[in-house]
PDB file of C-alpha atoms in Angstrom:
ATOM      1  CA  MET A   1      25.774  38.433  -4.236  1.00  0.00           C
ATOM      2  CA  ARG A   2      23.051  40.851  -3.014  1.00  0.00           C
ATOM      3  CA  ILE A   3      20.972  40.184  -0.049  1.00  0.00           C
ATOM      4  CA  ILE A   4      17.398  41.465   0.023  1.00  0.00           C
ATOM      5  CA  GLU A   5      15.162  41.183   3.118  1.00  0.00           C
ATOM      6  CA  SER A   6      12.332  43.552   2.193  1.00  0.00           C
ATOM      7  CA  ILE A   7       9.470  42.361   0.031  1.00  0.00           C
ATOM      8  CA  PRO A   8       8.814  45.755  -1.805  1.00  0.00           C
ATOM      9  CA  GLU A   9      12.652  45.793  -2.553  1.00  0.00           C
ATOM     10  CA  MET A  10      12.552  42.411  -3.885  1.00  0.00           C
ATOM     11  CA  GLN A  11       9.500  43.095  -6.126  1.00  0.00           C
ATOM     12  CA  GLN A  12      10.933  46.387  -7.382  1.00  0.00           C
ATOM     13  CA  ALA A  13      14.203  44.636  -8.353  1.00  0.00           C
ATOM     14  CA  SER A  14      12.389  41.855 -10.126  1.00  0.00           C
ATOM     15  CA  GLU A  15      10.204  44.326 -12.029  1.00  0.00           C
ATOM     16  CA  SER A  16      13.308  46.218 -13.249  1.00  0.00           C
ATOM     17  CA  TRP A  17      14.899  43.038 -14.442  1.00  0.00           C
ATOM     18  CA  ARG A  18      11.745  42.066 -16.281  1.00  0.00           C
ATOM     19  CA  CYS A  19      11.556  45.455 -17.797  1.00  0.00           C
ATOM     20  CA  ALA A  20      15.095  45.118 -19.116  1.00  0.00           C
ATOM     21  CA  GLY A  21      14.247  41.710 -20.607  1.00  0.00           C
ATOM     22  CA  LYS A  22      16.198  39.541 -18.173  1.00  0.00           C
ATOM     23  CA  GLN A  23      15.127  35.979 -17.296  1.00  0.00           C
ATOM     24  CA  ILE A  24      14.710  35.239 -13.597  1.00  0.00           C
ATOM     25  CA  ALA A  25      14.961  31.860 -11.929  1.00  0.00           C
ATOM     26  CA  LEU A  26      14.106  31.026  -8.393  1.00  0.00           C
ATOM     27  CA  VAL A  27      15.403  28.303  -6.077  1.00  0.00           C
ATOM     28  CA  PRO A  28      13.129  28.426  -2.989  1.00  0.00           C
ATOM     29  CA  THR A  29      14.830  26.892   0.054  1.00  0.00           C
ATOM     30  CA  MET A  30      14.433  26.830   3.927  1.00  0.00           C
ATOM     31  CA  GLY A  31      18.209  27.331   4.223  1.00  0.00           C
ATOM     32  CA  TYR A  32      20.765  24.971   5.818  1.00  0.00           C
ATOM     33  CA  LEU A  33      21.922  24.512   2.343  1.00  0.00           C
ATOM     34  CA  HIS A  34      23.551  21.079   1.187  1.00  0.00           C
ATOM     35  CA  GLU A  35      24.832  19.721  -2.011  1.00  0.00           C
ATOM     36  CA  GLY A  36      21.369  18.964  -3.109  1.00  0.00           C
ATOM     37  CA  HIS A  37      20.328  22.730  -3.000  1.00  0.00           C
ATOM     38  CA  LEU A  38      23.658  23.684  -4.748  1.00  0.00           C
ATOM     39  CA  GLU A  39      22.842  21.221  -7.493  1.00  0.00           C
ATOM     40  CA  LEU A  40      19.408  22.942  -8.086  1.00  0.00           C
ATOM     41  CA  MET A  41      21.212  26.341  -8.434  1.00  0.00           C
ATOM     42  CA  ARG A  42      23.951  25.032 -10.762  1.00  0.00           C
ATOM     43  CA  ALA A  43      21.227  23.274 -12.944  1.00  0.00           C
ATOM     44  CA  VAL A  44      19.168  26.376 -13.476  1.00  0.00           C
ATOM     45  CA  ARG A  45      22.005  28.924 -13.576  1.00  0.00           C
ATOM     46  CA  PRO A  46      22.501  28.600 -17.383  1.00  0.00           C
ATOM     47  CA  ARG A  47      18.849  29.136 -17.976  1.00  0.00           C
ATOM     48  CA  CYS A  48      18.526  32.558 -16.502  1.00  0.00           C
ATOM     49  CA  ASP A  49      20.080  35.937 -16.304  1.00  0.00           C
ATOM     50  CA  VAL A  50      19.336  36.590 -12.591  1.00  0.00           C
ATOM     51  CA  LEU A  51      19.443  33.653 -10.159  1.00  0.00           C
ATOM     52  CA  VAL A  52      17.420  34.231  -7.048  1.00  0.00           C
ATOM     53  CA  ILE A  53      17.254  31.868  -4.016  1.00  0.00           C
ATOM     54  CA  SER A  54      14.926  32.298  -1.086  1.00  0.00           C
ATOM     55  CA  ILE A  55      15.950  31.331   2.446  1.00  0.00           C
ATOM     56  CA  PHE A  56      12.903  31.104   4.556  1.00  0.00           C
ATOM     57  CA  VAL A  57      11.778  28.558   7.221  1.00  0.00           C
ATOM     58  CA  ASN A  58       8.121  28.711   6.553  1.00  0.00           C
ATOM     59  CA  PRO A  59       6.071  28.363   9.737  1.00  0.00           C
ATOM     60  CA  THR A  60       2.862  27.543   8.054  1.00  0.00           C
ATOM     61  CA  GLN A  61       3.953  24.197   6.774  1.00  0.00           C
ATOM     62  CA  PHE A  62       4.922  22.894  10.172  1.00  0.00           C
ATOM     63  CA  GLY A  63       2.007  21.237  12.182  1.00  0.00           C
ATOM     64  CA  PRO A  64       1.728  21.229  15.940  1.00  0.00           C
ATOM     65  CA  GLY A  65       4.682  19.237  17.624  1.00  0.00           C
ATOM     66  CA  GLU A  66       6.801  19.316  14.386  1.00  0.00           C
ATOM     67  CA  ASP A  67      10.362  20.642  14.233  1.00  0.00           C
ATOM     68  CA  PHE A  68       9.905  24.342  13.328  1.00  0.00           C
ATOM     69  CA  GLU A  69      11.835  25.640  16.292  1.00  0.00           C
ATOM     70  CA  ARG A  70      14.717  23.103  15.960  1.00  0.00           C
ATOM     71  CA  TYR A  71      14.809  23.060  12.233  1.00  0.00           C
ATOM     72  CA  PRO A  72      18.620  23.505  11.471  1.00  0.00           C
ATOM     73  CA  ARG A  73      19.779  27.065  10.558  1.00  0.00           C
ATOM     74  CA  ASP A  74      23.090  28.448   9.683  1.00  0.00           C
ATOM     75  CA  LEU A  75      22.526  31.673   7.650  1.00  0.00           C
ATOM     76  CA  ASP A  76      26.178  32.687   7.440  1.00  0.00           C
ATOM     77  CA  ARG A  77      27.191  29.319   5.847  1.00  0.00           C
ATOM     78  CA  ASP A  78      24.126  29.533   3.457  1.00  0.00           C
ATOM     79  CA  ILE A  79      25.319  32.912   2.209  1.00  0.00           C
ATOM     80  CA  ARG A  80      28.896  31.776   1.744  1.00  0.00           C
ATOM     81  CA  LEU A  81      27.638  28.589  -0.224  1.00  0.00           C
ATOM     82  CA  ALA A  82      25.108  30.552  -2.346  1.00  0.00           C
ATOM     83  CA  THR A  83      27.817  33.245  -3.200  1.00  0.00           C
ATOM     84  CA  GLU A  84      30.368  30.483  -4.180  1.00  0.00           C
ATOM     85  CA  THR A  85      27.677  28.813  -6.372  1.00  0.00           C
ATOM     86  CA  GLY A  86      27.033  32.002  -8.513  1.00  0.00           C
ATOM     87  CA  VAL A  87      23.760  33.102  -6.911  1.00  0.00           C
ATOM     88  CA  ASP A  88      22.867  36.717  -7.752  1.00  0.00           C
ATOM     89  CA  ILE A  89      20.184  37.461  -5.047  1.00  0.00           C
ATOM     90  CA  ALA A  90      19.493  35.723  -1.660  1.00  0.00           C
ATOM     91  CA  PHE A  91      15.982  36.837  -0.748  1.00  0.00           C
ATOM     92  CA  ILE A  92      15.675  36.329   3.015  1.00  0.00           C
ATOM     93  CA  PRO A  93      12.368  37.691   4.262  1.00  0.00           C
ATOM     94  CA  HIS A  94      11.161  38.060   7.865  1.00  0.00           C
ATOM     95  CA  VAL A  95       8.349  35.988   9.168  1.00  0.00           C
ATOM     96  CA  ASP A  96       6.324  39.045  10.351  1.00  0.00           C
ATOM     97  CA  GLU A  97       6.515  40.579   6.857  1.00  0.00           C
ATOM     98  CA  MET A  98       5.547  37.276   5.013  1.00  0.00           C
ATOM     99  CA  TYR A  99       2.659  36.701   7.539  1.00  0.00           C
ATOM    100  CA  SER A 100       1.670  40.064   8.875  1.00  0.00           C
ATOM    101  CA  GLU A 101      -0.736  40.500  11.823  1.00  0.00           C
ATOM    102  CA  GLY A 102      -4.198  39.329  10.854  1.00  0.00           C
ATOM    103  CA  TYR A 103      -3.040  37.154   7.854  1.00  0.00           C
ATOM    104  CA  GLN A 104      -5.791  34.866   6.829  1.00  0.00           C
ATOM    105  CA  THR A 105      -5.249  33.913   3.110  1.00  0.00           C
ATOM    106  CA  PHE A 106      -4.113  30.429   2.031  1.00  0.00           C
ATOM    107  CA  VAL A 107      -3.715  28.482  -1.154  1.00  0.00           C
ATOM    108  CA  ASN A 108      -5.125  24.892  -0.987  1.00  0.00           C
ATOM    109  CA  VAL A 109      -4.598  22.296  -3.607  1.00  0.00           C
ATOM    110  CA  THR A 110      -6.701  19.157  -3.244  1.00  0.00           C
ATOM    111  CA  GLY A 111      -6.463  15.679  -4.670  1.00  0.00           C
ATOM    112  CA  VAL A 112      -2.677  15.243  -5.067  1.00  0.00           C
ATOM    113  CA  THR A 113      -2.045  16.470  -1.536  1.00  0.00           C
ATOM    114  CA  THR A 114      -4.443  13.853   0.006  1.00  0.00           C
ATOM    115  CA  PRO A 115      -2.256  10.689  -0.053  1.00  0.00           C
ATOM    116  CA  LEU A 116       1.328  10.012   1.060  1.00  0.00           C
ATOM    117  CA  CYS A 117       2.654  12.951   3.342  1.00  0.00           C
ATOM    118  CA  GLY A 118      -0.949  14.564   3.307  1.00  0.00           C
ATOM    119  CA  ARG A 119      -2.178  11.796   5.662  1.00  0.00           C
ATOM    120  CA  SER A 120       0.335  12.380   8.399  1.00  0.00           C
ATOM    121  CA  ARG A 121       1.073  16.069   7.776  1.00  0.00           C
ATOM    122  CA  PRO A 122      -2.361  17.541   6.942  1.00  0.00           C
ATOM    123  CA  ALA A 123      -1.220  21.250   7.350  1.00  0.00           C
ATOM    124  CA  PHE A 124       2.024  20.822   5.334  1.00  0.00           C
ATOM    125  CA  PHE A 125       0.896  21.222   1.736  1.00  0.00           C
ATOM    126  CA  ARG A 126      -1.334  24.231   2.424  1.00  0.00           C
ATOM    127  CA  GLY A 127       1.749  25.968   3.961  1.00  0.00           C
ATOM    128  CA  VAL A 128       3.865  24.999   0.880  1.00  0.00           C
ATOM    129  CA  THR A 129       1.484  26.053  -1.691  1.00  0.00           C
ATOM    130  CA  THR A 130       0.872  29.309   0.128  1.00  0.00           C
ATOM    131  CA  VAL A 131       4.548  30.323   0.678  1.00  0.00           C
ATOM    132  CA  VAL A 132       5.479  29.304  -2.855  1.00  0.00           C
ATOM    133  CA  THR A 133       2.530  31.358  -4.328  1.00  0.00           C
ATOM    134  CA  LYS A 134       3.801  34.336  -2.330  1.00  0.00           C
ATOM    135  CA  LEU A 135       7.393  33.813  -3.470  1.00  0.00           C
ATOM    136  CA  PHE A 136       6.244  33.609  -6.972  1.00  0.00           C
ATOM    137  CA  HIS A 137       4.402  36.926  -6.637  1.00  0.00           C
ATOM    138  CA  ILE A 138       7.410  38.606  -4.816  1.00  0.00           C
ATOM    139  CA  VAL A 139      10.314  37.288  -7.030  1.00  0.00           C
ATOM    140  CA  LYS A 140       8.337  37.130 -10.302  1.00  0.00           C
ATOM    141  CA  PRO A 141      10.472  34.348 -11.746  1.00  0.00           C
ATOM    142  CA  HIS A 142      10.126  32.935 -15.242  1.00  0.00           C
ATOM    143  CA  ARG A 143      11.073  29.608 -13.943  1.00  0.00           C
ATOM    144  CA  ALA A 144      11.560  27.833 -10.606  1.00  0.00           C
ATOM    145  CA  ILE A 145      13.248  24.575  -9.665  1.00  0.00           C
ATOM    146  CA  PHE A 146      12.442  21.913  -7.080  1.00  0.00           C
ATOM    147  CA  GLY A 147      14.085  18.549  -6.203  1.00  0.00           C
ATOM    148  CA  GLU A 148      12.400  15.373  -6.911  1.00  0.00           C
ATOM    149  CA  LYS A 149      13.098  13.980  -3.376  1.00  0.00           C
ATOM    150  CA  ASP A 150      10.018  16.023  -2.472  1.00  0.00           C
ATOM    151  CA  PHE A 151       8.089  14.402  -5.307  1.00  0.00           C
ATOM    152  CA  GLN A 152       4.676  15.108  -3.987  1.00  0.00           C
ATOM    153  CA  GLN A 153       5.583  18.628  -3.395  1.00  0.00           C
ATOM    154  CA  LEU A 154       6.829  18.946  -7.015  1.00  0.00           C
ATOM    155  CA  VAL A 155       3.525  17.357  -8.211  1.00  0.00           C
ATOM    156  CA  THR A 156       1.474  19.758  -6.074  1.00  0.00           C
ATOM    157  CA  ILE A 157       3.281  22.861  -7.173  1.00  0.00           C
ATOM    158  CA  ARG A 158       2.990  21.739 -10.947  1.00  0.00           C
ATOM    159  CA  ARG A 159      -0.812  21.225 -10.301  1.00  0.00           C
ATOM    160  CA  MET A 160      -1.089  24.728  -8.682  1.00  0.00           C
ATOM    161  CA  ALA A 161       0.818  26.358 -11.358  1.00  0.00           C
ATOM    162  CA  GLN A 162      -1.433  24.853 -14.033  1.00  0.00           C
ATOM    163  CA  ASP A 163      -4.716  25.250 -12.273  1.00  0.00           C
ATOM    164  CA  LEU A 164      -4.003  28.978 -11.384  1.00  0.00           C
ATOM    165  CA  ASN A 165      -2.548  29.692 -14.903  1.00  0.00           C
ATOM    166  CA  MET A 166       0.789  30.915 -13.349  1.00  0.00           C
ATOM    167  CA  ASP A 167       3.127  31.916 -16.231  1.00  0.00           C
ATOM    168  CA  ILE A 168       6.080  30.110 -14.613  1.00  0.00           C
ATOM    169  CA  GLN A 169       7.988  27.020 -15.833  1.00  0.00           C
ATOM    170  CA  ILE A 170       8.253  24.471 -12.939  1.00  0.00           C
ATOM    171  CA  ILE A 171      11.403  22.333 -13.359  1.00  0.00           C
ATOM    172  CA  GLY A 172      11.906  19.053 -11.520  1.00  0.00           C
ATOM    173  CA  HIS A 173      15.608  17.939 -10.634  1.00  0.00           C
ATOM    174  CA  PRO A 174      16.688  14.329  -9.926  1.00  0.00           C
ATOM    175  CA  ILE A 175      17.432  13.349  -6.318  1.00  0.00           C
ATOM    176  CA  VAL A 176      20.952  14.195  -5.189  1.00  0.00           C
ATOM    177  CA  ARG A 177      22.401  11.497  -2.907  1.00  0.00           C
ATOM    178  CA  GLU A 178      25.227  10.973  -0.548  1.00  0.00           C
ATOM    179  CA  PRO A 179      27.827   8.395  -1.663  1.00  0.00           C
ATOM    180  CA  ASP A 180      26.057   5.645   0.385  1.00  0.00           C
ATOM    181  CA  GLY A 181      22.706   6.467  -1.308  1.00  0.00           C
ATOM    182  CA  LEU A 182      20.940   8.455   1.357  1.00  0.00           C
ATOM    183  CA  ALA A 183      18.891  11.313  -0.195  1.00  0.00           C
ATOM    184  CA  MET A 184      20.409  14.684   0.776  1.00  0.00           C
ATOM    185  CA  SER A 185      18.259  16.512   3.308  1.00  0.00           C
ATOM    186  CA  SER A 186      18.642  19.222   5.837  1.00  0.00           C
ATOM    187  CA  ARG A 187      16.881  16.957   8.421  1.00  0.00           C
ATOM    188  CA  ASN A 188      19.747  14.420   8.062  1.00  0.00           C
ATOM    189  CA  ALA A 189      21.593  16.717  10.585  1.00  0.00           C
ATOM    190  CA  TYR A 190      19.219  15.102  13.144  1.00  0.00           C
ATOM    191  CA  LEU A 191      20.701  11.583  12.787  1.00  0.00           C
ATOM    192  CA  THR A 192      23.215  10.152  15.111  1.00  0.00           C
ATOM    193  CA  PRO A 193      26.149   8.154  13.525  1.00  0.00           C
ATOM    194  CA  GLU A 194      24.278   4.958  14.211  1.00  0.00           C
ATOM    195  CA  GLN A 195      21.057   6.335  12.955  1.00  0.00           C
ATOM    196  CA  ARG A 196      22.790   7.601   9.835  1.00  0.00           C
ATOM    197  CA  ARG A 197      23.968   4.045   9.095  1.00  0.00           C
ATOM    198  CA  LYS A 198      20.432   2.663   9.485  1.00  0.00           C
ATOM    199  CA  SER A 199      18.967   5.397   7.237  1.00  0.00           C
ATOM    200  CA  THR A 200      20.724   3.799   4.233  1.00  0.00           C
ATOM    201  CA  ARG A 201      17.938   1.065   4.301  1.00  0.00           C
ATOM    202  CA  LEU A 202      15.660   3.606   2.567  1.00  0.00           C
ATOM    203  CA  HIS A 203      17.820   3.672  -0.682  1.00  0.00           C
ATOM    204  CA  ARG A 204      18.706   0.019  -0.339  1.00  0.00           C
ATOM    205  CA  SER A 205      14.973  -0.957  -0.326  1.00  0.00           C
ATOM    206  CA  LEU A 206      14.296   1.244  -3.347  1.00  0.00           C
ATOM    207  CA  LYS A 207      17.101  -0.588  -5.255  1.00  0.00           C
ATOM    208  CA  GLU A 208      15.727  -3.905  -4.352  1.00  0.00           C
ATOM    209  CA  ALA A 209      12.299  -2.841  -5.676  1.00  0.00           C
ATOM    210  CA  GLU A 210      13.951  -1.622  -8.857  1.00  0.00           C
ATOM    211  CA  VAL A 211      15.679  -5.119  -9.192  1.00  0.00           C
ATOM    212  CA  LEU A 212      12.279  -6.883  -8.721  1.00  0.00           C
ATOM    213  CA  VAL A 213      10.604  -4.874 -11.373  1.00  0.00           C
ATOM    214  CA  ARG A 214      13.470  -5.238 -13.824  1.00  0.00           C
ATOM    215  CA  LYS A 215      13.089  -9.004 -13.349  1.00  0.00           C
ATOM    216  CA  GLY A 216       9.395  -8.747 -14.359  1.00  0.00           C
ATOM    217  CA  GLU A 217       7.577  -8.509 -11.103  1.00  0.00           C
ATOM    218  CA  LYS A 218       4.379  -6.436 -11.537  1.00  0.00           C
ATOM    219  CA  ASN A 219       2.472  -7.313  -8.322  1.00  0.00           C
ATOM    220  CA  GLY A 220       2.401  -4.244  -6.234  1.00  0.00           C
ATOM    221  CA  GLU A 221       2.085  -6.126  -2.840  1.00  0.00           C
ATOM    222  CA  ALA A 222       5.104  -8.413  -3.605  1.00  0.00           C
ATOM    223  CA  ILE A 223       7.175  -5.192  -4.302  1.00  0.00           C
ATOM    224  CA  LEU A 224       6.012  -3.343  -1.045  1.00  0.00           C
ATOM    225  CA  LYS A 225       6.495  -6.570   0.947  1.00  0.00           C
ATOM    226  CA  LYS A 226      10.215  -6.659  -0.126  1.00  0.00           C
ATOM    227  CA  VAL A 227      10.779  -2.930   0.579  1.00  0.00           C
ATOM    228  CA  ARG A 228       9.100  -3.241   4.139  1.00  0.00           C
ATOM    229  CA  GLU A 229      11.370  -6.205   4.881  1.00  0.00           C
ATOM    230  CA  VAL A 230      14.510  -4.220   4.167  1.00  0.00           C
ATOM    231  CA  LEU A 231      13.254  -1.133   6.074  1.00  0.00           C
ATOM    232  CA  ALA A 232      12.406  -3.404   9.022  1.00  0.00           C
ATOM    233  CA  GLU A 233      15.951  -4.890   9.529  1.00  0.00           C
ATOM    234  CA  GLY A 234      16.515  -3.573  12.996  1.00  0.00           C
ATOM    235  CA  ASP A 235      15.221  -1.034  15.488  1.00  0.00           C
ATOM    236  CA  ASP A 236      14.954   2.705  15.562  1.00  0.00           C
ATOM    237  CA  VAL A 237      13.229   2.733  12.172  1.00  0.00           C
ATOM    238  CA  ARG A 238       9.397   3.318  11.906  1.00  0.00           C
ATOM    239  CA  ILE A 239       7.434   3.282   8.659  1.00  0.00           C
ATOM    240  CA  ASP A 240       5.062   6.179   8.081  1.00  0.00           C
ATOM    241  CA  TYR A 241       4.120   4.926   4.669  1.00  0.00           C
ATOM    242  CA  VAL A 242       5.375   2.835   1.726  1.00  0.00           C
ATOM    243  CA  GLN A 243       3.163   3.154  -1.414  1.00  0.00           C
ATOM    244  CA  LEU A 244       2.933   2.742  -5.121  1.00  0.00           C
ATOM    245  CA  CYS A 245       1.307   5.611  -6.866  1.00  0.00           C
ATOM    246  CA  ASP A 246       0.671   6.954 -10.466  1.00  0.00           C
ATOM    247  CA  PRO A 247       3.483   9.648 -10.727  1.00  0.00           C
ATOM    248  CA  THR A 248       1.071  12.268 -12.160  1.00  0.00           C
ATOM    249  CA  THR A 249      -2.168  11.882 -10.118  1.00  0.00           C
ATOM    250  CA  LEU A 250      -0.556  10.135  -7.071  1.00  0.00           C
ATOM    251  CA  LYS A 251      -3.486   7.786  -6.890  1.00  0.00           C
ATOM    252  CA  GLU A 252      -2.484   4.393  -5.375  1.00  0.00           C
ATOM    253  CA  VAL A 253      -1.953   1.421  -7.737  1.00  0.00           C
ATOM    254  CA  ASP A 254      -1.641  -2.266  -7.033  1.00  0.00           C
ATOM    255  CA  ARG A 255       0.085  -3.297 -10.140  1.00  0.00           C
ATOM    256  CA  ILE A 256       3.024  -1.940 -12.260  1.00  0.00           C
ATOM    257  CA  SER A 257       1.731  -1.355 -15.672  1.00  0.00           C
ATOM    258  CA  GLY A 258       3.775   1.624 -16.647  1.00  0.00           C
ATOM    259  CA  PRO A 259       6.050   4.164 -14.883  1.00  0.00           C
ATOM    260  CA  THR A 260       5.078   4.018 -11.191  1.00  0.00           C
ATOM    261  CA  LEU A 261       6.181   6.050  -8.126  1.00  0.00           C
ATOM    262  CA  LEU A 262       7.434   4.051  -5.177  1.00  0.00           C
ATOM    263  CA  ALA A 263       7.262   6.703  -2.307  1.00  0.00           C
ATOM    264  CA  MET A 264       8.142   6.354   1.443  1.00  0.00           C
ATOM    265  CA  ALA A 265       8.349   8.233   4.606  1.00  0.00           C
ATOM    266  CA  VAL A 266      10.259   6.637   7.417  1.00  0.00           C
ATOM    267  CA  HIS A 267      11.078   7.832  11.008  1.00  0.00           C
ATOM    268  CA  VAL A 268      14.709   7.156  12.035  1.00  0.00           C
ATOM    269  CA  GLY A 269      15.137   8.553  15.545  1.00  0.00           C
ATOM    270  CA  ILE A 270      13.646  11.858  15.525  1.00  0.00           C
ATOM    271  CA  ALA A 271      14.245  12.452  11.776  1.00  0.00           C
ATOM    272  CA  ARG A 272      11.323  11.875   9.259  1.00  0.00           C
ATOM    273  CA  LEU A 273      13.021  11.044   6.036  1.00  0.00           C
ATOM    274  CA  ILE A 274      11.260  10.717   2.600  1.00  0.00           C
ATOM    275  CA  ASP A 275      12.607   9.011  -0.552  1.00  0.00           C
ATOM    276  CA  ASN A 276      11.336   7.645  -3.769  1.00  0.00           C
ATOM    277  CA  SER A 277      11.989   6.080  -7.158  1.00  0.00           C
ATOM    278  CA  VAL A 278      10.041   5.829 -10.328  1.00  0.00           C
ATOM    279  CA  LEU A 279       9.860   2.293 -11.240  1.00  0.00           C
ATOM    280  CA  ILE A 280       9.976   1.247 -14.910  1.00  0.00           C
ATOM    281  CA  PRO A 281       8.702  -2.174 -15.881  1.00  0.00           C
ATOM    282  CA  SER A 282      10.528  -4.391 -18.201  1.00  0.00           C
ATOM    283  CA  PRO A 283       9.128  -4.551 -21.721  1.00  0.00           C
TER     284      PRO A 283
END
């Protein structure tokens, strides 16, 4: 695997592959790779000639008091895992090159970024869309893949790519979970063993909601009430939001009339965990 740190070097390499007719795929990451990241790489590997991952902890998507400084990092391990997974290029840019002195240009997607995480993390999506746009211009991929755990992020990037006529296929990949159901996330490293046990309530609450919907429940408040009850079974767990939304527009709904996103963000200790499920009503 080749490591590229320079933006011009990455752009030149990508241009040469494109001129040679090669298909490029990108897996954007902030590093501290886990099995969820590796599954994205494996999923897109057969669909490209050159597989690029980016490893960049993006400062513009962290708000004041958030965990930018303590965000887990282990570059040596990341490089080893990416190499073993068949990655061709690891693009690892420096912050001062991605955001040079005097930087003042940002990409802002409205609408789909307003609800859910947009309420409690107002700077987050502007940072995400800006860095992803920059990565698209630098790596020049034909396709990019994102995990559905960050469902609102995926919807936002799809909206951005469509609105800005980006000639890039945006691929979503199902959530990858631990054996006990916890969605894989780099922030799981913040959890103590006891908090790790409590965090399984997120997945359990989603499963309870799925059961209700399969049994014919369509009333949104009844479903959310059950979810909140499961999440509240003890201390050290604080709900940021639990909401039912249209999976395309992310507008809140109060009744299940078709595929409906159940999304949540929950604080367990210092970790803010997100999870979701698309509920399918019974015929």
